[in-house]
mmCIF file of C-alpha atoms in Angstrom:
data_model
loop_
_atom_site.group_PDB
_atom_site.id
_atom_site.type_symbol
_atom_site.label_atom_id
_atom_site.label_comp_id
_atom_site.label_asym_id
_atom_site.label_seq_id
_atom_site.Cartn_x
_atom_site.Cartn_y
_atom_site.Cartn_z
ATOM 1 C CA UNK A 281 91.304 87.893 69.198
ATOM 2 C CA UNK A 282 94.511 88.468 71.119
ATOM 3 C CA UNK A 283 97.036 91.260 70.816
ATOM 4 C CA UNK A 284 99.398 88.905 69.019
ATOM 5 C CA UNK A 285 96.806 88.406 66.279
ATOM 6 C CA UNK A 286 96.622 92.162 65.847
ATOM 7 C CA UNK A 287 100.372 92.730 65.891
ATOM 8 C CA UNK A 288 101.036 90.193 63.177
ATOM 9 C CA UNK A 289 99.100 92.432 60.759
ATOM 10 C CA UNK A 290 101.098 95.577 61.626
ATOM 11 C CA UNK A 291 103.743 95.135 58.953
ATOM 12 C CA UNK A 292 101.150 94.320 56.307
ATOM 13 C CA UNK A 293 99.058 97.409 57.131
ATOM 14 C CA UNK A 294 102.176 99.603 57.043
ATOM 15 C CA UNK A 295 103.074 98.091 53.688
ATOM 16 C CA UNK A 296 99.537 98.727 52.410
ATOM 17 C CA UNK A 297 99.776 102.398 53.370
ATOM 18 C CA UNK A 298 103.238 102.723 51.838
ATOM 19 C CA UNK A 299 102.156 101.044 48.605
ATOM 20 C CA UNK A 300 99.026 103.190 48.418
ATOM 21 C CA UNK A 301 100.765 106.544 48.939
ATOM 22 C CA UNK A 302 104.455 106.027 48.129
ATOM 23 C CA UNK A 303 105.251 107.434 51.591
ATOM 24 C CA UNK A 304 106.820 105.566 54.525
ATOM 25 C CA UNK A 305 104.215 104.543 57.121
ATOM 26 C CA UNK A 306 104.803 104.249 60.890
ATOM 27 C CA UNK A 307 102.009 102.975 63.163
ATOM 28 C CA UNK A 308 101.714 102.975 66.950
ATOM 29 C CA UNK A 309 98.918 101.326 68.976
ATOM 30 C CA UNK A 310 96.597 99.051 66.986
ATOM 31 C CA UNK A 311 93.149 97.906 68.132
ATOM 32 C CA UNK A 312 91.102 95.244 66.321
ATOM 33 C CA UNK A 313 87.338 94.727 66.401
ATOM 34 C CA UNK A 314 85.097 92.183 64.643
ATOM 35 C CA UNK A 315 81.796 93.863 65.539
ATOM 36 C CA UNK A 316 79.966 94.752 62.327
ATOM 37 C CA UNK A 317 82.929 93.571 60.251
ATOM 38 C CA UNK A 318 86.693 93.536 60.630
ATOM 39 C CA UNK A 319 87.896 96.980 61.734
ATOM 40 C CA UNK A 320 91.192 98.339 63.029
ATOM 41 C CA UNK A 321 91.981 101.588 64.772
ATOM 42 C CA UNK A 322 95.530 102.960 64.864
ATOM 43 C CA UNK A 323 96.650 105.922 66.961
ATOM 44 C CA UNK A 324 98.836 107.769 66.420
ATOM 45 C CA UNK A 325 100.474 107.283 63.002
ATOM 46 C CA UNK A 326 102.756 109.011 60.533
ATOM 47 C CA UNK A 327 103.233 109.031 56.757
ATOM 48 C CA UNK A 328 106.386 110.658 55.419
ATOM 49 C CA UNK A 329 107.900 111.265 51.990
ATOM 50 C CA UNK A 330 111.277 111.926 53.644
ATOM 51 C CA UNK A 331 112.930 114.166 56.231
ATOM 52 C CA UNK A 332 111.839 117.765 55.761
ATOM 53 C CA UNK A 333 109.488 116.866 52.901
ATOM 54 C CA UNK A 334 105.771 116.255 52.561
ATOM 55 C CA UNK A 335 104.109 114.179 55.269
ATOM 56 C CA UNK A 336 101.096 113.546 57.475
ATOM 57 C CA UNK A 337 100.869 113.432 61.277
ATOM 58 C CA UNK A 338 97.705 111.518 62.154
ATOM 59 C CA UNK A 339 95.862 111.347 65.439
ATOM 60 C CA UNK A 340 93.883 108.254 64.464
ATOM 61 C CA UNK A 341 93.492 105.908 61.505
ATOM 62 C CA UNK A 342 90.313 103.918 60.982
ATOM 63 C CA UNK A 343 90.701 100.838 58.771
ATOM 64 C CA UNK A 344 88.059 98.410 57.556
ATOM 65 C CA UNK A 345 89.121 95.113 55.963
ATOM 66 C CA UNK A 346 87.279 92.245 54.302
ATOM 67 C CA UNK A 347 87.256 89.238 56.628
ATOM 68 C CA UNK A 348 87.187 86.308 54.192
ATOM 69 C CA UNK A 349 90.355 87.226 52.240
ATOM 70 C CA UNK A 350 92.314 87.081 55.524
ATOM 71 C CA UNK A 351 91.626 83.344 55.654
ATOM 72 C CA UNK A 352 93.408 83.067 52.296
ATOM 73 C CA UNK A 353 96.373 85.127 53.486
ATOM 74 C CA UNK A 354 95.314 88.365 51.739
ATOM 75 C CA UNK A 355 94.708 91.742 53.378
ATOM 76 C CA UNK A 356 92.020 93.564 51.378
ATOM 77 C CA UNK A 357 91.292 96.981 52.859
ATOM 78 C CA UNK A 358 87.992 98.574 51.878
ATOM 79 C CA UNK A 359 89.006 101.957 53.158
ATOM 80 C CA UNK A 360 91.549 103.764 55.313
ATOM 81 C CA UNK A 361 90.273 106.986 56.925
ATOM 82 C CA UNK A 362 92.756 109.446 58.410
ATOM 83 C CA UNK A 363 90.933 111.339 61.152
ATOM 84 C CA UNK A 364 91.979 114.920 61.999
ATOM 85 C CA UNK A 365 95.418 114.699 60.368
ATOM 86 C CA UNK A 366 97.913 117.523 59.920
ATOM 87 C CA UNK A 367 99.145 117.394 56.317
ATOM 88 C CA UNK A 368 102.180 119.152 54.852
ATOM 89 C CA UNK A 369 102.735 119.301 51.074
ATOM 90 C CA UNK A 370 106.111 120.622 49.923
ATOM 91 C CA UNK A 371 107.625 121.773 46.652
ATOM 92 C CA UNK A 372 111.360 121.454 47.400
ATOM 93 C CA UNK A 373 112.680 123.534 44.481
ATOM 94 C CA UNK A 374 112.121 124.883 40.994
ATOM 95 C CA UNK A 375 113.505 121.729 39.355
ATOM 96 C CA UNK A 376 111.128 119.402 41.177
ATOM 97 C CA UNK A 377 107.356 119.417 41.416
ATOM 98 C CA UNK A 378 105.154 119.022 44.459
ATOM 99 C CA UNK A 379 105.780 115.919 46.567
ATOM 100 C CA UNK A 380 102.322 114.303 46.442
ATOM 101 C CA UNK A 381 101.115 110.815 47.371
ATOM 102 C CA UNK A 382 101.848 108.408 44.527
ATOM 103 C CA UNK A 383 101.093 104.681 44.536
ATOM 104 C CA UNK A 384 104.410 102.912 45.021
ATOM 105 C CA UNK A 385 103.189 100.012 42.914
ATOM 106 C CA UNK A 386 104.175 96.446 43.489
ATOM 107 C CA UNK A 387 105.895 93.628 41.791
ATOM 108 C CA UNK A 388 103.290 93.700 39.034
ATOM 109 C CA UNK A 389 103.042 89.891 39.064
ATOM 110 C CA UNK A 390 99.942 89.720 41.263
ATOM 111 C CA UNK A 391 101.908 88.372 44.235
ATOM 112 C CA UNK A 392 101.075 91.276 46.557
ATOM 113 C CA UNK A 393 98.914 90.146 49.475
ATOM 114 C CA UNK A 394 97.721 93.682 50.280
ATOM 115 C CA UNK A 395 95.239 95.949 48.487
ATOM 116 C CA UNK A 396 93.466 99.225 49.350
ATOM 117 C CA UNK A 397 90.256 100.459 47.696
ATOM 118 C CA UNK A 398 90.206 104.010 49.082
ATOM 119 C CA UNK A 399 92.069 106.336 51.431
ATOM 120 C CA UNK A 400 90.226 109.306 52.921
ATOM 121 C CA UNK A 401 91.091 112.348 55.018
ATOM 122 C CA UNK A 402 88.404 113.664 57.375
ATOM 123 C CA UNK A 403 88.487 117.048 59.152
ATOM 124 C CA UNK A 404 92.163 117.637 58.480
ATOM 125 C CA UNK A 405 94.511 120.615 58.402
ATOM 126 C CA UNK A 406 96.670 121.268 55.338
ATOM 127 C CA UNK A 407 99.817 123.354 54.906
ATOM 128 C CA UNK A 408 101.203 123.954 51.405
ATOM 129 C CA UNK A 409 104.798 125.189 51.235
ATOM 130 C CA UNK A 410 106.671 126.269 48.099
ATOM 131 C CA UNK A 411 110.414 126.350 48.812
ATOM 132 C CA UNK A 412 111.366 127.142 45.223
ATOM 133 C CA UNK A 413 111.330 130.862 46.087
ATOM 134 C CA UNK A 414 112.816 132.914 48.910
ATOM 135 C CA UNK A 415 111.198 133.461 51.329
ATOM 136 C CA UNK A 416 109.108 130.272 50.977
ATOM 137 C CA UNK A 417 105.398 130.717 50.242
ATOM 138 C CA UNK A 418 102.728 129.030 52.357
ATOM 139 C CA UNK A 419 98.984 128.434 52.345
ATOM 140 C CA UNK A 420 97.037 126.888 55.213
ATOM 141 C CA UNK A 421 93.632 125.192 55.135
ATOM 142 C CA UNK A 422 91.182 123.868 57.723
ATOM 143 C CA UNK A 423 88.222 121.478 57.398
ATOM 144 C CA UNK A 424 90.152 119.474 54.802
ATOM 145 C CA UNK A 425 88.539 116.396 53.230
ATOM 146 C CA UNK A 426 90.508 114.282 50.718
ATOM 147 C CA UNK A 427 89.823 111.079 48.799
ATOM 148 C CA UNK A 428 92.588 108.971 47.175
ATOM 149 C CA UNK A 429 91.896 105.930 44.998
ATOM 150 C CA UNK A 430 95.237 104.055 44.787
ATOM 151 C CA UNK A 431 94.228 101.907 41.814
ATOM 152 C CA UNK A 432 93.848 104.998 39.607
ATOM 153 C CA UNK A 433 96.022 107.497 41.466
ATOM 154 C CA UNK A 434 93.066 109.924 41.524
ATOM 155 C CA UNK A 435 93.227 112.485 44.335
ATOM 156 C CA UNK A 436 90.415 114.920 45.154
ATOM 157 C CA UNK A 437 89.527 117.125 48.091
ATOM 158 C CA UNK A 438 88.482 120.476 49.481
ATOM 159 C CA UNK A 439 89.403 122.854 52.266
ATOM 160 C CA UNK A 440 88.685 126.265 53.779
ATOM 161 C CA UNK A 441 91.390 128.931 53.769
ATOM 162 C CA UNK A 442 92.227 130.533 57.086
ATOM 163 C CA UNK A 443 91.341 133.995 55.718
ATOM 164 C CA UNK A 444 88.089 132.868 54.097
ATOM 165 C CA UNK A 445 86.989 131.194 50.890
ATOM 166 C CA UNK A 446 87.247 127.569 49.838
ATOM 167 C CA UNK A 447 89.443 125.601 47.473
ATOM 168 C CA UNK A 448 88.665 122.290 45.768
ATOM 169 C CA UNK A 449 91.243 120.195 43.937
ATOM 170 C CA UNK A 450 91.612 116.965 42.003
ATOM 171 C CA UNK A 451 94.362 115.287 40.032
ATOM 172 C CA UNK A 452 93.982 114.778 36.299
ATOM 173 C CA UNK A 453 95.790 112.940 33.525
ATOM 174 C CA UNK A 454 99.535 113.478 33.338
ATOM 175 C CA UNK A 455 99.874 114.611 36.959
ATOM 176 C CA UNK A 456 97.966 117.867 36.421
ATOM 177 C CA UNK A 457 96.223 119.383 39.437
ATOM 178 C CA UNK A 458 92.875 121.116 38.801
ATOM 179 C CA UNK A 459 91.859 123.782 41.326
ATOM 180 C CA UNK A 460 88.506 125.519 41.841
ATOM 181 C CA UNK A 461 88.467 128.726 43.906
ATOM 182 C CA UNK A 462 85.310 130.043 45.563
ATOM 183 C CA UNK A 463 85.533 133.606 46.943
ATOM 184 C CA UNK A 464 89.186 133.269 47.916
ATOM 185 C CA UNK A 465 90.617 136.556 49.301
ATOM 186 C CA UNK A 466 93.198 138.161 47.043
ATOM 187 C CA UNK A 467 95.434 138.553 50.093
ATOM 188 C CA UNK A 468 95.879 134.769 50.222
ATOM 189 C CA UNK A 469 97.002 134.599 46.585
ATOM 190 C CA UNK A 470 99.052 137.809 46.386
ATOM 191 C CA UNK A 471 102.336 136.488 47.882
ATOM 192 C CA UNK A 472 102.446 133.686 45.284
ATOM 193 C CA UNK A 473 102.526 136.232 42.440
ATOM 194 C CA UNK A 474 105.268 138.438 43.811
ATOM 195 C CA UNK A 475 105.266 141.712 45.794
ATOM 196 C CA UNK A 476 103.079 144.522 44.522
ATOM 197 C CA UNK A 477 101.237 142.583 41.816
ATOM 198 C CA UNK A 478 97.889 141.923 43.549
ATOM 199 C CA UNK A 479 96.336 143.902 46.429
ATOM 200 C CA UNK A 480 94.283 142.673 49.368
ATOM 201 C CA UNK A 481 90.564 143.423 49.623
ATOM 202 C CA UNK A 482 89.230 141.470 46.621
ATOM 203 C CA UNK A 483 87.690 138.045 46.079
ATOM 204 C CA UNK A 484 88.576 135.445 43.433
ATOM 205 C CA UNK A 485 86.512 132.581 42.024
ATOM 206 C CA UNK A 486 87.217 130.305 39.068
ATOM 207 C CA UNK A 487 89.329 127.423 37.776
ATOM 208 C CA UNK A 488 93.109 126.946 37.632
ATOM 209 C CA UNK A 489 95.192 124.149 36.072
ATOM 210 C CA UNK A 490 98.548 123.472 37.776
ATOM 211 C CA UNK A 491 100.760 121.463 35.425
ATOM 212 C CA UNK A 492 104.260 121.832 36.859
ATOM 213 C CA UNK A 493 106.951 122.107 35.719
ATOM 214 C CA UNK A 494 105.223 123.140 32.486
ATOM 215 C CA UNK A 495 103.094 125.934 33.927
ATOM 216 C CA UNK A 496 99.898 127.278 35.479
ATOM 217 C CA UNK A 497 96.861 128.573 33.584
ATOM 218 C CA UNK A 498 93.327 129.545 34.416
ATOM 219 C CA UNK A 499 90.446 132.001 34.329
ATOM 220 C CA UNK A 500 89.300 133.811 37.455
ATOM 221 C CA UNK A 501 86.376 136.107 38.193
ATOM 222 C CA UNK A 502 87.260 138.913 40.577
ATOM 223 C CA UNK A 503 85.438 141.547 42.566
ATOM 224 C CA UNK A 504 87.038 144.676 44.077
ATOM 225 C CA UNK A 505 90.220 143.953 42.122
ATOM 226 C CA UNK A 506 93.268 146.217 42.443
ATOM 227 C CA UNK A 507 96.671 145.418 40.986
ATOM 228 C CA UNK A 508 100.065 147.126 40.838
ATOM 229 C CA UNK A 509 99.608 150.852 41.677
ATOM 230 C CA UNK A 510 95.798 150.720 41.589
ATOM 231 C CA UNK A 511 93.874 153.053 43.920
ATOM 232 C CA UNK A 512 90.235 152.287 42.982
ATOM 233 C CA UNK A 513 88.919 148.713 42.726
ATOM 234 C CA UNK A 514 86.933 147.351 39.802
ATOM 235 C CA UNK A 515 83.539 145.853 40.735
ATOM 236 C CA UNK A 516 83.564 142.871 38.340
ATOM 237 C CA UNK A 517 86.553 141.607 36.360
ATOM 238 C CA UNK A 518 87.696 138.475 34.548
ATOM 239 C CA UNK A 519 91.376 137.540 34.589
ATOM 240 C CA UNK A 520 92.811 134.927 32.218
ATOM 241 C CA UNK A 521 96.455 133.910 32.560
ATOM 242 C CA UNK A 522 99.159 131.464 31.522
ATOM 243 C CA UNK A 523 102.288 131.330 33.701
ATOM 244 C CA UNK A 524 105.533 129.401 33.255
ATOM 245 C CA UNK A 525 107.925 128.831 36.190
ATOM 246 C CA UNK A 526 111.398 130.282 35.711
ATOM 247 C CA UNK A 527 114.437 130.302 37.988
ATOM 248 C CA UNK A 528 113.390 133.310 40.085
ATOM 249 C CA UNK A 529 109.606 133.164 39.857
ATOM 250 C CA UNK A 530 107.057 133.252 37.031
ATOM 251 C CA UNK A 531 106.999 134.219 33.358
ATOM 252 C CA UNK A 532 103.576 135.503 32.269
ATOM 253 C CA UNK A 533 103.024 134.246 28.725
ATOM 254 C CA UNK A 534 99.449 135.565 28.784
ATOM 255 C CA UNK A 535 97.620 138.073 30.975
ATOM 256 C CA UNK A 536 94.167 139.278 29.953
ATOM 257 C CA UNK A 537 92.099 141.627 32.102
ATOM 258 C CA UNK A 538 88.479 141.991 30.958
ATOM 259 C CA UNK A 539 85.917 144.492 32.234
ATOM 260 C CA UNK A 540 82.713 144.344 30.236
ATOM 261 C CA UNK A 541 83.733 144.549 26.578
ATOM 262 C CA UNK A 542 87.104 146.128 27.394
ATOM 263 C CA UNK A 543 90.157 143.877 27.375
ATOM 264 C CA UNK A 544 93.760 144.697 28.307
ATOM 265 C CA UNK A 545 96.455 142.160 27.451
ATOM 266 C CA UNK A 546 100.048 141.760 28.509
ATOM 267 C CA UNK A 547 103.038 139.498 29.034
ATOM 268 C CA UNK A 548 106.425 139.495 30.767
ATOM 269 C CA UNK A 549 107.950 138.496 34.093
ATOM 270 C CA UNK A 550 106.332 138.551 37.514
ATOM 271 C CA UNK A 551 109.503 138.109 39.582
ATOM 272 C CA UNK A 552 111.209 140.538 39.197
ATOM 273 C CA UNK A 553 108.316 142.461 37.664
ATOM 274 C CA UNK A 554 108.761 143.459 34.007
ATOM 275 C CA UNK A 555 105.477 143.540 32.065
ATOM 276 C CA UNK A 556 104.264 145.060 28.809
ATOM 277 C CA UNK A 557 100.531 145.812 28.656
ATOM 278 C CA UNK A 558 98.296 147.123 25.899
ATOM 279 C CA UNK A 559 94.745 148.481 26.009
ATOM 280 C CA UNK A 560 93.218 148.723 22.518
ATOM 281 C CA UNK A 561 90.717 151.526 21.690
ATOM 282 C CA UNK A 562 88.254 151.456 24.594
ATOM 283 C CA UNK A 563 85.455 153.809 25.738
ATOM 284 C CA UNK A 564 87.118 156.621 27.645
ATOM 285 C CA UNK A 565 85.231 156.099 30.933
ATOM 286 C CA UNK A 566 86.144 152.404 30.984
ATOM 287 C CA UNK A 567 89.781 153.109 30.123
ATOM 288 C CA UNK A 568 90.049 155.578 33.009
ATOM 289 C CA UNK A 569 88.436 153.079 35.424
ATOM 290 C CA UNK A 570 90.933 150.403 34.360
ATOM 291 C CA UNK A 571 93.767 152.857 34.855
ATOM 292 C CA UNK A 572 92.637 153.745 38.379
ATOM 293 C CA UNK A 573 92.534 150.020 39.278
ATOM 294 C CA UNK A 574 96.040 149.329 37.983
ATOM 295 C CA UNK A 575 98.205 152.267 36.846
ATOM 296 C CA UNK A 576 96.757 155.741 37.507
ATOM 297 C CA UNK A 577 97.738 158.086 34.680
ATOM 298 C CA UNK A 578 96.980 161.333 36.481
ATOM 299 C CA UNK A 579 94.547 162.502 33.790
ATOM 300 C CA UNK A 580 91.539 164.742 34.544
ATOM 301 C CA UNK A 581 89.183 163.988 31.667
ATOM 302 C CA UNK A 582 85.447 163.986 31.110
ATOM 303 C CA UNK A 583 83.225 163.316 28.128
ATOM 304 C CA UNK A 584 82.795 160.685 25.444
ATOM 305 C CA UNK A 585 85.413 159.200 23.182
ATOM 306 C CA UNK A 586 87.963 156.416 23.212
ATOM 307 C CA UNK A 587 91.445 155.873 24.611
ATOM 308 C CA UNK A 588 94.208 153.368 23.854
ATOM 309 C CA UNK A 589 97.247 152.842 26.061
ATOM 310 C CA UNK A 590 100.554 150.970 25.890
ATOM 311 C CA UNK A 591 102.553 150.716 29.081
ATOM 312 C CA UNK A 592 105.792 149.224 30.402
ATOM 313 C CA UNK A 593 105.763 148.189 34.071
ATOM 314 C CA UNK A 594 108.923 147.381 36.030
ATOM 315 C CA UNK A 595 109.873 146.640 39.621
ATOM 316 C CA UNK A 596 113.404 145.222 40.105
ATOM 317 C CA UNK A 597 114.130 142.931 43.042
ATOM 318 C CA UNK A 598 114.142 145.088 46.167
ATOM 319 C CA UNK A 599 113.212 148.157 44.108
ATOM 320 C CA UNK A 600 110.113 150.293 43.602
ATOM 321 C CA UNK A 601 107.330 150.047 41.041
ATOM 322 C CA UNK A 602 107.656 152.288 37.986
ATOM 323 C CA UNK A 603 105.731 152.519 34.750
ATOM 324 C CA UNK A 604 105.703 154.448 31.504
ATOM 325 C CA UNK A 605 102.607 154.884 29.336
ATOM 326 C CA UNK A 606 101.788 156.291 25.935
ATOM 327 C CA UNK A 607 98.620 156.284 23.888
ATOM 328 C CA UNK A 608 95.897 158.173 22.083
ATOM 329 C CA UNK A 609 92.676 159.809 23.194
#
């Protein structure tokens, strides 16, 4: 097999990658082997959704194709593995969602001579950048593995955060992205919620549904949780939330903080911060512990009984946190 035989497949492989991801493919050196089946190796390569947008810089691509279809003029790729790539996923602005790989489709008449069963990412690095806010928010991952099935558009994967913890994700119907967090440090999540909302030092685990531009919802289990003006962490907490993106950040349609049988609920804006929270009648010791983890009330109380609290929390852009509380003991 000569180099000319390899080169004549370049355009078709690039088209296969473009059709499978919706991103423009550029390939450099291509090597072809027939040992153990038809295999190609490309290094380096690039997939791009556009200048300054999402993209992948790839050190090496490993491709395996079915041999017999080539005799009939078809290129059927069993899999394309991207080895040690550097991936960037971008959300350009509040009016547009994340720029993710999407099958470009074809003519729909069955005339396409290229097909791909699966695209995989092995041992990659991932950078997620949200430019809809200022300054932009970023998350970085190592040890990233991703699987994309072009025929269905299903995308799944996992990665380790630089500060610890792991994140798994998969696409669902309607373009929704399902996330599973496993002991993710609160410091990695805090910047995405706005300044002063969530403190470092805790761990988060649970499930989140990202359905932009409609919103984000989920339920997380937390340990050593401190929020807002909290000074003492809570050992075990459950946080349920529903967020809607707005022009300057997030609108919290639902916030529920549960500790044992106690449950505080609230709603309002996260950027700039303007929340209303309510704690219904709750055992006094639990109410005081919740207060110390979020909004210390400066009360020196002991004994049995119940407490209920209603509070207004505000922090204007560039300003300081303030809160007012009233209730009964």
